[in-house]
Amino acid sequence: MAGIEGPFWRAVAVFRVASLAYAVALFARAGGYAHPAVGGLVIGVMALWTAATIFAYSVEEFRGRPLLAADMLVTVGCLLASPGVQGAYRPGDLPVTGTWIGGAVLAWAVYGGRRAGAVAALVVSSADLWLRAAPGGFETLPINGTVLLFLAGVVVGHVARLARTAEERMQRAIEMEAAGRERERLARGIHDSVLQVLALVQRRGQEIGGEAAELGRLAGEQEAALRELVRLRPEPPAAGTADLGALLHRYGSATVTVSAPATPLTLPAATATEVSAAVGAALDNVARHCGARAPAWVFAEADDGLVTVTVRDEGPGIAPGRLEEAAADGRLGVAQSIRGRIADVGGTVTVISAPGGGTEIEMSVPAG
């Protein structure tokens, strides 16, 4: 029973055992009720089920809806057997189960939160109310038990959910701290070796000229990209999501300027991956049609429920009808690599270009 849930399940187990002992005490004090044999059978079922649930809920693989459903069925069955055990009731009598019926409500609350706890309390309370409404039933019992069941289910479920959320956040904080320490260690190694070598290659290439100058330029671009990666310290996003800003910053280089908010641009992981790939395709087009040294700018922002990424260059632009002509010829770079990806995640693409005026590709996707 590792993790934050362990103490909750142990508390439920203690409650079940204490409630079973209380039910046995009531049974003994009443002299076995009107039908001792049936009462003994119900108490035996309660004892066996208490032992079974203590073991089953302690094993994470066993916890789930089938076990919760069986727990509720056994609990309600024992409660509905009370009239057959006790016969005619006196004012103030409790059912043979006593407070034992609360164990299932608490289990549902710990597993599923306050809503599941409220549903379990509703099921058990409905069975209890039906018994009291039946002829010769529990007309004299107060409604306090029903209210307490609802309060227990909702409060325990809420606290369990808060504890689970706190544990997840703590785990993310621990992972973030460990990742930060590892990043700092790698950054020191990179700075002491790779970055210095790349800077030397860039400087010597410029001094020598010719083909060495091109090699120096490439080394300079890689140095800038590595420095950007070392500088970034993205906050780990929630499970199933990704920070689009961190993905876009990987494209930063001596020729590509990336501007994104300081706060994470959190998107579903699949959406962020597709948008990042579309941006990469747009930058590939810039290098292909404008030259390897052509500057490009990537801007990202979030506003009014949309995340918008713009890729801009100062190249020759796109002639009117050129994109349609390329698609007709089977060259689907913009149609599939950019528009297709963004459309698949529910977004839109706008291309603004004119011959000699550069190109601007704006991609917008829902933030949710």
C-alpha positions as a Markdown table, in Angstrom:
| # | Residue | x | y | z |
|---|---|---|---|---|
| 1 | Met | 0.0 | 0.0 | 0.0 |
| 2 | Ala | 2.6 | 2.5 | -1.1 |
| 3 | Gly | 1.9 | 6.1 | -1.8 |
| 4 | Ile | -0.5 | 8.6 | -0.2 |
| 5 | Glu | -3.5 | 6.3 | -0.6 |
| 6 | Gly | -1.9 | 3.7 | 1.8 |
| 7 | Pro | -2.9 | 5.4 | 5.0 |
| 8 | Phe | -6.5 | 5.9 | 3.7 |
| 9 | Trp | -7.0 | 2.2 | 3.0 |
| 10 | Arg | -5.5 | 1.3 | 6.4 |
| 11 | Ala | -8.0 | 3.7 | 8.0 |
| 12 | Val | -10.9 | 2.1 | 6.1 |
| 13 | Ala | -9.6 | -1.3 | 7.3 |
| 14 | Val | -9.5 | -0.2 | 10.9 |
| 15 | Phe | -13.0 | 1.2 | 10.5 |
| 16 | Arg | -14.3 | -2.1 | 9.1 |
| 17 | Val | -12.8 | -4.1 | 12.0 |
| 18 | Ala | -14.1 | -1.7 | 14.7 |
| 19 | Ser | -17.6 | -1.7 | 13.1 |
| 20 | Leu | -17.6 | -5.5 | 12.9 |
| 21 | Ala | -16.7 | -5.6 | 16.6 |
| 22 | Tyr | -19.5 | -3.2 | 17.4 |
| 23 | Ala | -22.0 | -5.3 | 15.3 |
| 24 | Val | -20.9 | -8.4 | 17.2 |
| 25 | Ala | -21.4 | -6.6 | 20.5 |
| 26 | Leu | -24.9 | -5.5 | 19.5 |
| 27 | Phe | -25.7 | -9.1 | 18.4 |
| 28 | Ala | -24.5 | -10.5 | 21.8 |
| 29 | Arg | -26.3 | -7.8 | 23.8 |
| 30 | Ala | -29.6 | -8.6 | 22.0 |
| 31 | Gly | -29.2 | -12.3 | 22.7 |
| 32 | Gly | -28.9 | -13.2 | 19.0 |
| 33 | Tyr | -32.0 | -11.2 | 18.1 |
| 34 | Ala | -35.2 | -13.0 | 17.1 |
| 35 | His | -33.4 | -15.5 | 14.8 |
| 36 | Pro | -29.9 | -16.2 | 16.2 |
| 37 | Ala | -29.0 | -18.7 | 13.5 |
| 38 | Val | -29.7 | -16.2 | 10.7 |
| 39 | Gly | -28.0 | -13.5 | 12.6 |
| 40 | Gly | -24.9 | -15.6 | 13.1 |
| 41 | Leu | -24.8 | -16.3 | 9.4 |
| 42 | Val | -25.0 | -12.6 | 8.6 |
| 43 | Ile | -22.3 | -11.8 | 11.1 |
| 44 | Gly | -20.1 | -14.5 | 9.6 |
| 45 | Val | -20.6 | -13.1 | 6.1 |
| 46 | Met | -19.6 | -9.7 | 7.5 |
| 47 | Ala | -16.5 | -11.1 | 9.2 |
| 48 | Leu | -15.4 | -13.0 | 6.1 |
| 49 | Trp | -16.0 | -10.0 | 3.8 |
| 50 | Thr | -14.1 | -7.7 | 6.2 |
| 51 | Ala | -11.1 | -9.9 | 6.0 |
| 52 | Ala | -11.4 | -10.2 | 2.2 |
| 53 | Thr | -11.7 | -6.5 | 1.6 |
| 54 | Ile | -8.8 | -5.6 | 3.9 |
| 55 | Phe | -6.6 | -7.9 | 1.8 |
| 56 | Ala | -8.0 | -6.9 | -1.6 |
| 57 | Tyr | -7.9 | -3.2 | -1.1 |
| 58 | Ser | -4.3 | -3.5 | 0.2 |
| 59 | Val | -3.2 | -4.8 | -3.3 |
| 60 | Glu | -3.3 | -2.1 | -5.9 |
| 61 | Glu | -3.9 | -4.5 | -8.8 |
| 62 | Phe | -7.2 | -5.7 | -7.1 |
| 63 | Arg | -8.6 | -2.2 | -6.6 |
| 64 | Gly | -11.1 | -1.2 | -9.2 |
| 65 | Arg | -14.7 | -1.1 | -10.1 |
| 66 | Pro | -15.4 | -4.9 | -9.9 |
| 67 | Leu | -14.2 | -4.9 | -6.3 |
| 68 | Leu | -16.1 | -1.8 | -5.4 |
| 69 | Ala | -19.3 | -3.2 | -7.0 |
| 70 | Ala | -18.9 | -6.5 | -5.1 |
| 71 | Asp | -18.3 | -4.5 | -1.9 |
| 72 | Met | -21.5 | -2.5 | -2.3 |
| 73 | Leu | -23.5 | -5.7 | -3.2 |
| 74 | Val | -22.4 | -7.5 | -0.1 |
| 75 | Thr | -22.9 | -4.5 | 2.1 |
| 76 | Val | -26.4 | -3.8 | 0.9 |
| 77 | Gly | -27.3 | -7.5 | 1.0 |
| 78 | Cys | -26.3 | -7.7 | 4.7 |
| 79 | Leu | -28.3 | -4.6 | 5.4 |
| 80 | Leu | -31.4 | -5.9 | 3.7 |
| 81 | Ala | -31.1 | -9.2 | 5.7 |
| 82 | Ser | -31.6 | -7.2 | 9.0 |
| 83 | Pro | -35.4 | -7.7 | 9.2 |
| 84 | Gly | -34.9 | -11.5 | 8.8 |
| 85 | Val | -32.5 | -11.4 | 11.8 |
| 86 | Gln | -34.2 | -9.0 | 14.2 |
| 87 | Gly | -37.9 | -9.6 | 13.5 |
| 88 | Ala | -40.0 | -6.9 | 15.2 |
| 89 | Tyr | -38.1 | -3.8 | 16.1 |
| 90 | Arg | -38.1 | -1.7 | 19.2 |
| 91 | Pro | -37.6 | 2.1 | 19.1 |
| 92 | Gly | -33.9 | 3.0 | 18.7 |
| 93 | Asp | -32.9 | -0.4 | 17.3 |
| 94 | Leu | -30.0 | -0.5 | 14.8 |
| 95 | Pro | -29.9 | -3.0 | 11.9 |
| 96 | Val | -27.7 | -6.0 | 12.6 |
| 97 | Thr | -24.9 | -4.5 | 10.5 |
| 98 | Gly | -24.7 | -1.4 | 12.8 |
| 99 | Thr | -22.2 | 1.0 | 11.4 |
| 100 | Trp | -20.4 | -1.6 | 9.3 |
| 101 | Ile | -22.3 | -0.4 | 6.2 |
| 102 | Gly | -20.1 | 2.7 | 6.2 |
| 103 | Gly | -17.1 | 0.8 | 5.1 |
| 104 | Ala | -18.2 | 0.5 | 1.5 |
| 105 | Val | -19.0 | 4.2 | 1.4 |
| 106 | Leu | -15.5 | 5.1 | 2.6 |
| 107 | Ala | -13.9 | 2.7 | 0.1 |
| 108 | Trp | -15.8 | 4.3 | -2.8 |
| 109 | Ala | -14.8 | 7.7 | -1.5 |
| 110 | Val | -11.1 | 6.9 | -1.2 |
| 111 | Tyr | -11.0 | 5.3 | -4.6 |
| 112 | Gly | -13.1 | 7.8 | -6.7 |
| 113 | Gly | -13.3 | 11.0 | -4.7 |
| 114 | Arg | -16.3 | 12.9 | -3.3 |
| 115 | Arg | -18.7 | 12.1 | -6.2 |
| 116 | Ala | -18.1 | 8.4 | -5.9 |
| 117 | Gly | -18.5 | 8.7 | -2.1 |
| 118 | Ala | -21.8 | 10.6 | -2.5 |
| 119 | Val | -23.1 | 7.9 | -4.9 |
| 120 | Ala | -22.2 | 5.1 | -2.5 |
| 121 | Ala | -23.8 | 6.9 | 0.3 |
| 122 | Leu | -27.0 | 7.4 | -1.8 |
| 123 | Val | -27.1 | 3.6 | -2.6 |
| 124 | Val | -26.7 | 2.5 | 1.0 |
| 125 | Ser | -29.0 | 5.2 | 2.4 |
| 126 | Ser | -31.7 | 4.3 | -0.2 |
| 127 | Ala | -31.6 | 0.7 | 1.1 |
| 128 | Asp | -31.8 | 1.9 | 4.6 |
| 129 | Leu | -34.7 | 4.2 | 3.9 |
| 130 | Trp | -36.5 | 1.5 | 2.1 |
| 131 | Leu | -36.2 | -0.8 | 5.1 |
| 132 | Arg | -37.6 | 1.9 | 7.4 |
| 133 | Ala | -40.5 | 2.6 | 5.0 |
| 134 | Ala | -41.4 | -1.1 | 4.8 |
| 135 | Pro | -44.1 | -2.4 | 7.2 |
| 136 | Gly | -42.6 | -3.3 | 10.5 |
| 137 | Gly | -39.3 | -1.7 | 9.4 |
| 138 | Phe | -37.1 | 1.0 | 11.0 |
| 139 | Glu | -39.7 | 3.8 | 11.3 |
| 140 | Thr | -38.3 | 4.9 | 14.6 |
| 141 | Leu | -34.7 | 5.3 | 13.4 |
| 142 | Pro | -33.6 | 9.0 | 12.9 |
| 143 | Ile | -32.4 | 10.4 | 9.6 |
| 144 | Asn | -29.0 | 11.2 | 11.2 |
| 145 | Gly | -27.4 | 8.0 | 9.9 |
| 146 | Thr | -28.2 | 9.0 | 6.3 |
| 147 | Val | -26.8 | 12.5 | 6.8 |
| 148 | Leu | -23.6 | 11.1 | 8.4 |
| 149 | Leu | -23.1 | 8.7 | 5.5 |
| 150 | Phe | -23.3 | 11.5 | 3.0 |
| 151 | Leu | -21.0 | 13.7 | 5.0 |
| 152 | Ala | -18.5 | 10.8 | 5.4 |
| 153 | Gly | -18.6 | 10.0 | 1.7 |
| 154 | Val | -18.2 | 13.5 | 0.5 |
| 155 | Val | -15.6 | 14.7 | 3.0 |
| 156 | Val | -13.4 | 11.6 | 2.9 |
| 157 | Gly | -13.6 | 11.5 | -0.9 |
| 158 | His | -12.6 | 15.2 | -1.1 |
| 159 | Val | -9.7 | 14.8 | 1.3 |
| 160 | Ala | -8.5 | 11.7 | -0.5 |
| 161 | Arg | -8.5 | 13.5 | -3.9 |
| 162 | Leu | -6.7 | 16.5 | -2.4 |
| 163 | Ala | -4.0 | 14.2 | -1.0 |
| 164 | Arg | -3.6 | 12.4 | -4.3 |
| 165 | Thr | -3.2 | 15.7 | -6.1 |
| 166 | Ala | -0.7 | 16.9 | -3.6 |
| 167 | Glu | 1.3 | 13.7 | -4.0 |
| 168 | Glu | 1.3 | 14.1 | -7.8 |
| 169 | Arg | 2.5 | 17.7 | -7.5 |
| 170 | Met | 5.2 | 16.7 | -5.0 |
| 171 | Gln | 6.4 | 14.0 | -7.4 |
| 172 | Arg | 6.6 | 16.5 | -10.3 |
| 173 | Ala | 8.5 | 18.9 | -8.0 |
| 174 | Ile | 11.0 | 16.1 | -7.2 |
| 175 | Glu | 11.4 | 15.2 | -10.8 |
| 176 | Met | 11.8 | 18.9 | -11.7 |
| 177 | Glu | 14.5 | 19.3 | -9.1 |
| 178 | Ala | 16.3 | 16.2 | -10.3 |
| 179 | Ala | 16.1 | 17.3 | -13.9 |
| 180 | Gly | 17.4 | 20.7 | -13.0 |
| 181 | Arg | 20.4 | 19.2 | -11.2 |
| 182 | Glu | 21.1 | 17.0 | -14.2 |
| 183 | Arg | 20.7 | 19.9 | -16.6 |
| 184 | Glu | 23.2 | 22.0 | -14.6 |
| 185 | Arg | 25.7 | 19.1 | -14.6 |
| 186 | Leu | 25.4 | 18.6 | -18.4 |
| 187 | Ala | 25.5 | 22.4 | -19.0 |
| 188 | Arg | 28.8 | 22.6 | -17.2 |
| 189 | Gly | 30.2 | 19.7 | -19.2 |
| 190 | Ile | 28.9 | 21.2 | -22.5 |
| 191 | His | 30.2 | 24.6 | -21.7 |
| 192 | Asp | 33.7 | 23.3 | -20.8 |
| 193 | Ser | 33.9 | 21.2 | -23.9 |
| 194 | Val | 31.4 | 21.3 | -26.8 |
| 195 | Leu | 30.6 | 25.0 | -26.8 |
| 196 | Gln | 34.2 | 26.0 | -26.5 |
| 197 | Val | 35.2 | 23.8 | -29.4 |
| 198 | Leu | 32.3 | 25.1 | -31.6 |
| 199 | Ala | 33.3 | 28.6 | -30.8 |
| 200 | Leu | 36.9 | 27.9 | -31.8 |
| 201 | Val | 35.8 | 26.2 | -35.0 |
| 202 | Gln | 33.6 | 29.3 | -35.9 |
| 203 | Arg | 36.4 | 31.7 | -35.2 |
| 204 | Arg | 39.1 | 29.8 | -37.0 |
| 205 | Gly | 36.7 | 29.2 | -40.0 |
| 206 | Gln | 36.1 | 32.9 | -40.3 |
| 207 | Glu | 39.8 | 33.6 | -40.2 |
| 208 | Ile | 40.7 | 31.0 | -42.8 |
| 209 | Gly | 37.8 | 31.8 | -45.2 |
| 210 | Gly | 36.6 | 29.8 | -48.1 |
| 211 | Glu | 35.0 | 26.5 | -47.4 |
| 212 | Ala | 36.3 | 26.7 | -43.8 |
| 213 | Ala | 34.1 | 29.9 | -43.4 |
| 214 | Glu | 31.0 | 27.8 | -44.2 |
| 215 | Leu | 32.1 | 25.2 | -41.7 |
| 216 | Gly | 32.6 | 27.9 | -39.1 |
| 217 | Arg | 29.1 | 29.3 | -39.8 |
| 218 | Leu | 27.5 | 25.9 | -39.3 |
| 219 | Ala | 29.5 | 25.5 | -36.0 |
| 220 | Gly | 28.2 | 28.9 | -34.9 |
| 221 | Glu | 24.6 | 27.9 | -35.5 |
| 222 | Gln | 25.0 | 24.7 | -33.5 |
| 223 | Glu | 26.7 | 26.7 | -30.7 |
| 224 | Ala | 23.8 | 29.1 | -30.6 |
| 225 | Ala | 21.3 | 26.2 | -30.6 |
| 226 | Leu | 23.2 | 24.4 | -27.8 |
| 227 | Arg | 23.3 | 27.6 | -25.7 |
| 228 | Glu | 19.6 | 28.0 | -26.1 |
| 229 | Leu | 19.0 | 24.4 | -24.9 |
| 230 | Val | 21.3 | 24.9 | -21.9 |
| 231 | Arg | 19.6 | 28.2 | -21.0 |
| 232 | Leu | 16.0 | 26.8 | -21.1 |
| 233 | Arg | 14.6 | 25.4 | -17.8 |
| 234 | Pro | 11.0 | 24.5 | -18.8 |
| 235 | Glu | 8.6 | 23.6 | -16.0 |
| 236 | Pro | 7.4 | 20.1 | -16.3 |
| 237 | Pro | 3.8 | 20.1 | -17.7 |
| 238 | Ala | 0.9 | 18.0 | -16.4 |
| 239 | Ala | 0.6 | 14.4 | -17.5 |
| 240 | Gly | -0.6 | 14.2 | -21.1 |
| 241 | Thr | 0.4 | 17.8 | -22.0 |
| 242 | Ala | 3.5 | 19.5 | -23.3 |
| 243 | Asp | 4.9 | 23.0 | -23.3 |
| 244 | Leu | 4.8 | 24.2 | -26.9 |
| 245 | Gly | 7.3 | 27.0 | -26.1 |
| 246 | Ala | 10.0 | 24.5 | -25.0 |
| 247 | Leu | 9.4 | 22.6 | -28.3 |
| 248 | Leu | 9.7 | 25.7 | -30.4 |
| 249 | His | 12.9 | 27.0 | -28.7 |
| 250 | Arg | 14.7 | 23.9 | -30.1 |
| 251 | Tyr | 14.5 | 25.6 | -33.5 |
| 252 | Gly | 16.4 | 28.6 | -32.3 |
| 253 | Ser | 19.8 | 29.2 | -34.0 |
| 254 | Ala | 21.9 | 32.0 | -35.4 |
| 255 | Thr | 19.4 | 32.5 | -38.2 |
| 256 | Val | 16.1 | 31.5 | -36.5 |
| 257 | Thr | 14.8 | 33.8 | -33.7 |
| 258 | Val | 12.2 | 32.2 | -31.4 |
| 259 | Ser | 10.0 | 34.4 | -29.3 |
| 260 | Ala | 7.5 | 32.7 | -26.8 |
| 261 | Pro | 6.0 | 33.8 | -23.5 |
| 262 | Ala | 7.9 | 33.2 | -20.3 |
| 263 | Thr | 5.0 | 31.1 | -19.0 |
| 264 | Pro | 4.5 | 27.6 | -20.5 |
| 265 | Leu | 2.2 | 27.3 | -23.6 |
| 266 | Thr | 0.6 | 24.1 | -22.3 |
| 267 | Leu | -1.2 | 22.0 | -24.9 |
| 268 | Pro | -2.2 | 18.4 | -25.2 |
| 269 | Ala | 0.9 | 16.5 | -26.0 |
| 270 | Ala | -0.3 | 15.3 | -29.5 |
| 271 | Thr | -1.3 | 18.9 | -30.4 |
| 272 | Ala | 2.0 | 20.4 | -29.3 |
| 273 | Thr | 3.9 | 17.8 | -31.2 |
| 274 | Glu | 2.0 | 18.4 | -34.4 |
| 275 | Val | 2.3 | 22.2 | -34.2 |
| 276 | Ser | 6.0 | 21.9 | -33.5 |
| 277 | Ala | 6.4 | 19.6 | -36.6 |
| 278 | Ala | 4.5 | 22.1 | -38.7 |
| 279 | Val | 6.8 | 24.9 | -37.6 |
| 280 | Gly | 9.8 | 22.7 | -38.5 |
| 281 | Ala | 8.3 | 22.1 | -42.0 |
| 282 | Ala | 7.8 | 25.9 | -42.4 |
| 283 | Leu | 11.4 | 26.6 | -41.4 |
| 284 | Asp | 12.6 | 23.9 | -43.9 |
| 285 | Asn | 10.7 | 25.7 | -46.6 |
| 286 | Val | 12.5 | 28.9 | -45.6 |
| 287 | Ala | 15.9 | 27.3 | -45.9 |
| 288 | Arg | 15.0 | 25.6 | -49.2 |
| 289 | His | 13.5 | 28.7 | -50.9 |
| 290 | Cys | 15.3 | 31.5 | -49.2 |
| 291 | Gly | 18.8 | 30.1 | -48.6 |
| 292 | Ala | 20.5 | 28.4 | -45.6 |
| 293 | Arg | 21.5 | 31.8 | -44.2 |
| 294 | Ala | 18.1 | 33.5 | -44.6 |
| 295 | Pro | 16.8 | 34.8 | -41.3 |
| 296 | Ala | 13.5 | 33.6 | -40.0 |
| 297 | Trp | 11.3 | 34.5 | -37.0 |
| 298 | Val | 9.0 | 32.3 | -34.9 |
| 299 | Phe | 6.5 | 34.0 | -32.7 |
| 300 | Ala | 4.2 | 32.2 | -30.3 |
| 301 | Glu | 1.4 | 33.6 | -28.1 |
| 302 | Ala | -1.9 | 32.6 | -26.4 |
| 303 | Asp | -5.0 | 34.7 | -26.5 |
| 304 | Asp | -8.8 | 34.2 | -26.3 |
| 305 | Gly | -8.5 | 30.4 | -26.0 |
| 306 | Leu | -6.2 | 30.1 | -29.0 |
| 307 | Val | -2.5 | 29.4 | -29.3 |
| 308 | Thr | -1.0 | 31.1 | -32.3 |
| 309 | Val | 2.4 | 30.5 | -33.8 |
| 310 | Thr | 3.7 | 32.6 | -36.7 |
| 311 | Val | 6.7 | 31.8 | -38.9 |
| 312 | Arg | 8.0 | 34.8 | -40.8 |
| 313 | Asp | 10.8 | 35.3 | -43.4 |
| 314 | Glu | 12.1 | 38.0 | -45.7 |
| 315 | Gly | 12.4 | 35.8 | -48.7 |
| 316 | Pro | 11.1 | 36.2 | -52.3 |
| 317 | Gly | 7.6 | 35.5 | -51.2 |
| 318 | Ile | 5.0 | 33.2 | -52.9 |
| 319 | Ala | 3.5 | 34.0 | -56.2 |
| 320 | Pro | -0.3 | 34.0 | -56.3 |
| 321 | Gly | -1.6 | 30.5 | -57.1 |
| 322 | Arg | 1.8 | 28.9 | -56.5 |
| 323 | Leu | 0.6 | 26.8 | -53.5 |
| 324 | Glu | -2.4 | 25.4 | -55.5 |
| 325 | Glu | -0.1 | 24.6 | -58.4 |
| 326 | Ala | 2.3 | 22.8 | -56.1 |
| 327 | Ala | -0.5 | 20.8 | -54.6 |
| 328 | Ala | -1.7 | 19.8 | -58.1 |
| 329 | Asp | 1.8 | 18.7 | -59.0 |
| 330 | Gly | 1.9 | 16.5 | -56.0 |
| 331 | Arg | 4.3 | 18.7 | -53.9 |
| 332 | Leu | 2.4 | 18.8 | -50.7 |
| 333 | Gly | 4.8 | 20.5 | -48.3 |
| 334 | Val | 2.5 | 23.2 | -47.2 |
| 335 | Ala | -0.7 | 21.3 | -47.9 |
| 336 | Gln | 0.2 | 18.3 | -45.8 |
| 337 | Ser | 3.2 | 19.1 | -43.6 |
| 338 | Ile | 1.7 | 22.3 | -42.4 |
| 339 | Arg | -2.0 | 22.7 | -43.2 |
| 340 | Gly | -2.7 | 19.0 | -42.8 |
| 341 | Arg | -1.1 | 18.7 | -39.4 |
| 342 | Ile | -2.8 | 21.8 | -38.0 |
| 343 | Ala | -6.2 | 20.7 | -39.4 |
| 344 | Asp | -5.8 | 17.3 | -37.7 |
| 345 | Val | -5.7 | 19.0 | -34.3 |
| 346 | Gly | -8.6 | 21.4 | -35.0 |
| 347 | Gly | -6.6 | 24.4 | -36.0 |
| 348 | Thr | -6.3 | 26.8 | -39.0 |
| 349 | Val | -3.5 | 28.1 | -41.2 |
| 350 | Thr | -3.3 | 31.5 | -42.8 |
| 351 | Val | -0.5 | 32.2 | -45.4 |
| 352 | Ile | 0.2 | 35.8 | -46.1 |
| 353 | Ser | 2.8 | 36.4 | -48.9 |
| 354 | Ala | 3.5 | 38.6 | -51.9 |
| 355 | Pro | 6.3 | 38.4 | -54.5 |
| 356 | Gly | 9.3 | 40.1 | -53.0 |
| 357 | Gly | 7.6 | 40.8 | -49.7 |
| 358 | Gly | 8.5 | 37.7 | -47.7 |
| 359 | Thr | 6.1 | 35.1 | -46.3 |
| 360 | Glu | 4.2 | 34.8 | -43.1 |
| 361 | Ile | 2.5 | 31.5 | -42.0 |
| 362 | Glu | 0.1 | 31.8 | -39.1 |
| 363 | Met | -1.0 | 28.6 | -37.3 |
| 364 | Ser | -3.8 | 28.8 | -34.7 |
| 365 | Val | -5.0 | 25.8 | -32.5 |
| 366 | Pro | -7.4 | 25.6 | -29.6 |
| 367 | Ala | -5.7 | 26.0 | -26.3 |
| 368 | Gly | -7.9 | 23.4 | -24.5 |
